[in-house]
Amino acid sequence: MDNLVRLRTVVKQYEPAGPPALGGVDLTVAPGEAVAVMGPSGSGKSTLLNLVAGLDRPSGGEVEVAGTVLNRLSETALARFRRANIGIVFQFFHLLDELTARDNVLLPAQLAGSSRRAARARADELLEALGVAGRADAYPARLSGGERQRVAVARALINRPPLLLADEPTGAVDARAGAQVLGLLRDLNQGGQTVLLVTHDESLAKGAATRIETMRDGRWAA
Ligand SMILES: Nc1ncnc2c1ncn2[C@@H]1O[C@H](COP(=O)(O)OP(=O)(O)O)[C@@H](O)[C@H]1O
Ligand SMILES: [Mg+2]
């Protein structure tokens, strides 16, 4: 496969008046890369990531991921595409409070049609690899920020997505947990996982990315 991500002059305009959140952005990410998009708050980083994730639709241009142009997919097809191709980690974890760590992790596998038994085995393997096996039966409210983020990374990886996305993954954890998240993302990339992350944490970008791009006001900074 050539590029895993290809954006062609992508525009996102939330409001009819005023400047667009993205003003015609190109981006390619090749398999095996770890690309960090940096830039100040409001520069369009989350907008970009949400379009790549298929969580939102562009106002113009084309978003292609893993050889599929997302613009034309129906909501159902988009949801199916996401489950198979995208793992995503958010700043505030987005774990389900009423599920244990393990059940949070295995839910996407069950939604994708795995048996509970196979999903559970894979979930436990990931929780082990991420150093939170001992917390598998705990509910999110009982986990530290760093533990929640590692559980969220396990959930993002359970369906073995070709593309791992992360939006400010160290933005809500303390420095020690931030360093763990950085190490985790770097290890995953060194194991072959393609990563696209957006952050304004320079040490994260420098430590975890193979390439850094900078946005300003919805465009690439010169
Ligand atoms: N859902 C939305 N509705 C309207 N405006 C939005 C929405 N999301 C983001 N924006 C605006 O788009 C711009 C880019 O935001 P965002 O992509 O969240 O930036 P960043 O992640 O770099 O902080 C900002 O001006 C923001 O206010
Ligand atoms: Mg953001």
Coordinates of C-alpha atoms and ligand atoms in Angstrom, one line a residue:
M1 CA 0.0 0.0 0.0
D2 CA 1.2 3.5 -0.6
N3 CA 0.0 6.1 1.9
L4 CA -2.2 5.1 4.8
V5 CA -3.5 8.7 5.0
R6 CA -3.9 11.1 2.2
L7 CA -5.7 14.5 2.6
R8 CA -6.2 16.6 -0.5
T9 CA -7.0 20.3 0.0
V10 CA -9.3 19.5 2.9
V11 CA -11.5 22.4 4.1
K12 CA -13.6 22.4 7.2
Q13 CA -16.0 25.3 7.8
Y14 CA -18.1 24.9 10.9
E15 CA -19.8 28.3 10.6
P16 CA -21.0 29.8 7.3
A17 CA -19.2 33.1 8.1
G18 CA -15.7 33.6 9.3
P19 CA -12.5 31.8 8.6
P20 CA -12.5 28.0 8.1
A21 CA -11.1 25.7 10.8
L22 CA -9.1 24.1 8.0
G23 CA -8.3 26.1 5.0
G24 CA -7.3 23.5 2.4
V25 CA -4.9 21.1 4.0
D26 CA -2.8 18.4 2.3
L27 CA -1.2 15.5 4.3
T28 CA 0.2 12.1 3.6
V29 CA 1.2 9.5 6.2
A30 CA 3.1 6.5 5.0
P31 CA 2.8 3.1 6.7
G32 CA 5.3 2.9 9.6
E33 CA 5.5 6.7 10.2
A34 CA 4.6 8.4 13.5
V35 CA 3.5 11.9 12.6
A36 CA 2.9 14.5 15.2
V37 CA 0.8 17.6 14.3
M38 CA 1.6 20.5 16.6
G39 CA 0.3 24.0 16.8
P40 CA -1.4 26.4 19.2
S41 CA -4.9 25.9 20.7
G42 CA -7.6 26.5 18.0
S43 CA -5.2 26.0 15.1
G44 CA -7.3 23.1 13.7
K45 CA -5.5 20.0 15.1
S46 CA -8.5 18.2 16.5
T47 CA -10.6 19.1 13.5
L48 CA -7.9 17.4 11.3
L49 CA -7.8 14.3 13.4
N50 CA -11.6 14.0 13.6
L51 CA -11.8 14.1 9.8
V52 CA -9.1 11.4 9.4
A53 CA -11.0 9.3 12.0
G54 CA -14.2 9.7 10.0
L55 CA -15.9 11.2 13.1
D56 CA -16.7 14.3 11.1
R57 CA -17.0 15.2 7.4
P58 CA -15.0 17.8 5.4
S59 CA -16.7 20.8 3.8
G60 CA -14.4 20.3 0.8
G61 CA -11.4 18.2 -0.4
E62 CA -10.9 14.6 0.0
V63 CA -10.0 12.4 3.0
E64 CA -8.6 9.0 2.1
V65 CA -7.5 6.4 4.7
A66 CA -6.2 2.9 4.0
G67 CA -7.2 3.3 0.3
T68 CA -10.8 4.3 1.0
V69 CA -12.2 7.8 0.3
L70 CA -14.3 8.5 3.4
N71 CA -16.3 11.4 2.0
R72 CA -18.6 9.1 0.1
L73 CA -19.3 6.6 2.8
S74 CA -22.7 6.3 4.5
E75 CA -22.8 6.6 8.3
T76 CA -23.1 2.8 8.6
A77 CA -20.2 2.2 6.2
L78 CA -18.1 4.8 8.1
A79 CA -18.7 3.1 11.4
R80 CA -17.7 -0.2 10.0
F81 CA -14.7 1.4 8.4
R82 CA -13.6 2.9 11.7
R83 CA -13.9 -0.3 13.6
A84 CA -11.6 -2.1 11.2
N85 CA -9.1 0.6 10.4
I86 CA -8.9 3.2 13.2
G87 CA -7.9 3.2 16.8
I88 CA -8.3 6.5 18.6
V89 CA -7.1 7.8 21.9
F90 CA -8.6 11.0 23.4
Q91 CA -7.3 13.5 25.9
F92 CA -10.0 12.7 28.4
F93 CA -10.0 8.9 27.7
H94 CA -13.7 8.5 26.9
L95 CA -13.9 5.3 28.8
L96 CA -17.4 4.0 29.7
D97 CA -17.8 4.5 33.5
E98 CA -20.1 1.5 34.0
L99 CA -17.7 -1.0 32.4
T100 CA -14.6 -2.5 33.9
A101 CA -11.2 -1.7 32.3
R102 CA -11.3 -5.1 30.6
D103 CA -14.8 -4.7 29.3
N104 CA -14.0 -1.2 27.9
V105 CA -11.1 -2.8 26.0
L106 CA -13.0 -5.7 24.6
L107 CA -16.1 -3.8 23.6
P108 CA -14.8 -2.7 20.1
A109 CA -13.8 -6.3 19.4
Q110 CA -17.3 -7.6 20.2
L111 CA -18.9 -4.8 18.1
A112 CA -16.6 -6.0 15.3
G113 CA -18.0 -9.6 15.7
S114 CA -15.4 -11.3 17.8
S115 CA -16.5 -13.9 20.3
R116 CA -16.4 -12.7 23.9
R117 CA -13.8 -15.4 24.6
A118 CA -11.4 -14.3 21.8
A119 CA -12.0 -10.7 22.6
R120 CA -11.3 -11.3 26.3
A121 CA -8.0 -13.1 25.6
R122 CA -6.8 -10.3 23.4
A123 CA -7.9 -7.6 25.9
D124 CA -6.0 -9.4 28.7
E125 CA -2.9 -9.7 26.5
L126 CA -3.0 -5.9 25.7
L127 CA -3.7 -4.9 29.3
E128 CA -0.7 -7.1 30.3
A129 CA 1.5 -5.5 27.6
L130 CA 0.5 -2.0 28.7
G131 CA 1.3 -2.8 32.3
V132 CA -2.3 -2.6 33.6
A133 CA -3.2 -6.3 33.8
G134 CA -3.7 -5.9 37.6
R135 CA -6.4 -3.3 37.0
A136 CA -8.5 -5.3 34.5
D137 CA -11.5 -5.7 36.9
A138 CA -11.4 -2.1 38.1
Y139 CA -13.9 0.6 37.0
P140 CA -12.5 3.8 35.4
A141 CA -13.3 5.8 38.5
R142 CA -10.8 3.8 40.5
L143 CA -8.0 4.2 38.0
S144 CA -5.3 7.0 37.9
G145 CA -5.1 9.2 34.8
G146 CA -2.1 7.3 33.5
E147 CA -3.9 4.0 34.0
R148 CA -7.0 5.2 32.2
Q149 CA -4.9 6.4 29.3
R150 CA -3.2 3.0 29.0
V151 CA -6.6 1.2 29.1
A152 CA -7.8 3.6 26.4
V153 CA -4.7 2.7 24.3
A154 CA -5.5 -1.0 24.8
R155 CA -9.0 -0.3 23.6
A156 CA -7.8 1.6 20.6
L157 CA -5.5 -1.4 19.6
I158 CA -7.9 -4.3 20.2
N159 CA -9.0 -4.6 16.6
R160 CA -5.4 -4.3 15.3
P161 CA -6.1 -1.1 13.4
P162 CA -3.6 -0.1 10.7
L163 CA -3.8 3.5 12.0
L164 CA -3.6 4.7 15.6
L165 CA -4.8 8.3 16.2
A166 CA -4.3 10.3 19.4
D167 CA -5.6 13.7 20.3
E168 CA -3.5 15.3 23.1
P169 CA -3.0 11.9 24.8
T170 CA -0.8 13.5 27.5
G171 CA -3.1 16.5 28.0
A172 CA -4.9 15.3 31.1
V173 CA -2.3 13.1 32.9
D174 CA 0.6 14.0 35.2
A175 CA 4.2 14.2 34.0
R176 CA 5.1 10.6 35.0
A177 CA 2.1 9.2 33.2
G178 CA 2.8 11.5 30.3
A179 CA 6.3 9.9 30.0
Q180 CA 4.7 6.5 30.0
V181 CA 2.3 7.4 27.2
L182 CA 5.2 8.8 25.2
G183 CA 7.2 5.5 25.7
L184 CA 4.1 3.5 24.8
L185 CA 3.5 5.3 21.6
R186 CA 7.2 5.1 20.6
D187 CA 7.3 1.4 21.3
L188 CA 4.1 0.8 19.3
N189 CA 5.6 2.7 16.4
Q190 CA 8.9 0.9 16.6
G191 CA 6.8 -2.3 16.4
G192 CA 5.4 -1.1 13.1
Q193 CA 2.2 0.7 14.2
T194 CA 1.5 3.8 12.1
V195 CA 0.6 6.7 14.4
L196 CA -0.9 10.2 13.8
L197 CA -1.1 12.3 16.9
V198 CA -1.9 15.9 17.5
T199 CA -0.5 17.7 20.5
H200 CA 0.9 20.9 21.8
D201 CA 3.3 18.9 24.1
E202 CA 6.6 19.3 22.4
S203 CA 8.4 16.6 24.4
L204 CA 5.7 14.1 23.3
A205 CA 6.1 15.1 19.7
K206 CA 9.8 15.0 19.8
G207 CA 10.0 11.7 21.7
A208 CA 7.2 9.8 19.9
A209 CA 7.2 11.1 16.3
T210 CA 9.3 10.3 13.3
R211 CA 8.0 13.6 11.7
I212 CA 6.6 16.8 13.1
E213 CA 4.2 19.1 11.2
T214 CA 3.0 22.5 12.5
M215 CA -0.4 24.1 12.0
R216 CA -1.4 27.7 12.3
D217 CA -4.9 29.0 11.7
G218 CA -6.0 26.0 9.8
R219 CA -3.0 25.7 7.5
W220 CA 0.5 24.3 7.6
A221 CA 2.9 26.8 9.1
A222 CA 5.5 27.9 6.6
Ligands
LIG1 N1 -17.8 21.7 16.6 C1 -17.4 23.0 16.3 N2 -18.2 23.9 16.0 C2 -17.8 25.2 15.7 N3 -16.5 25.5 15.7 C3 -15.6 24.6 16.0 C4 -16.0 23.3 16.4 N4 -14.9 22.6 16.7 C5 -13.8 23.4 16.5 N5 -14.3 24.6 16.1 C6 -13.4 25.8 15.9 O1 -12.5 25.4 14.9 C7 -11.2 26.0 15.2 C8 -10.2 24.8 15.3 O2 -10.5 24.1 16.5 P1 -9.8 22.7 16.9 O3 -9.7 21.9 15.7 O4 -10.5 22.2 18.1 O5 -8.3 23.3 17.3 P2 -7.2 22.6 18.2 O6 -7.5 21.2 18.4 O7 -5.9 22.9 17.4 O8 -7.2 23.4 19.5 C9 -11.3 26.8 16.4 O9 -11.6 28.1 16.0 C10 -12.6 26.2 17.1 O10 -13.2 27.2 17.8
MG2 MG -7.7 20.0 20.1

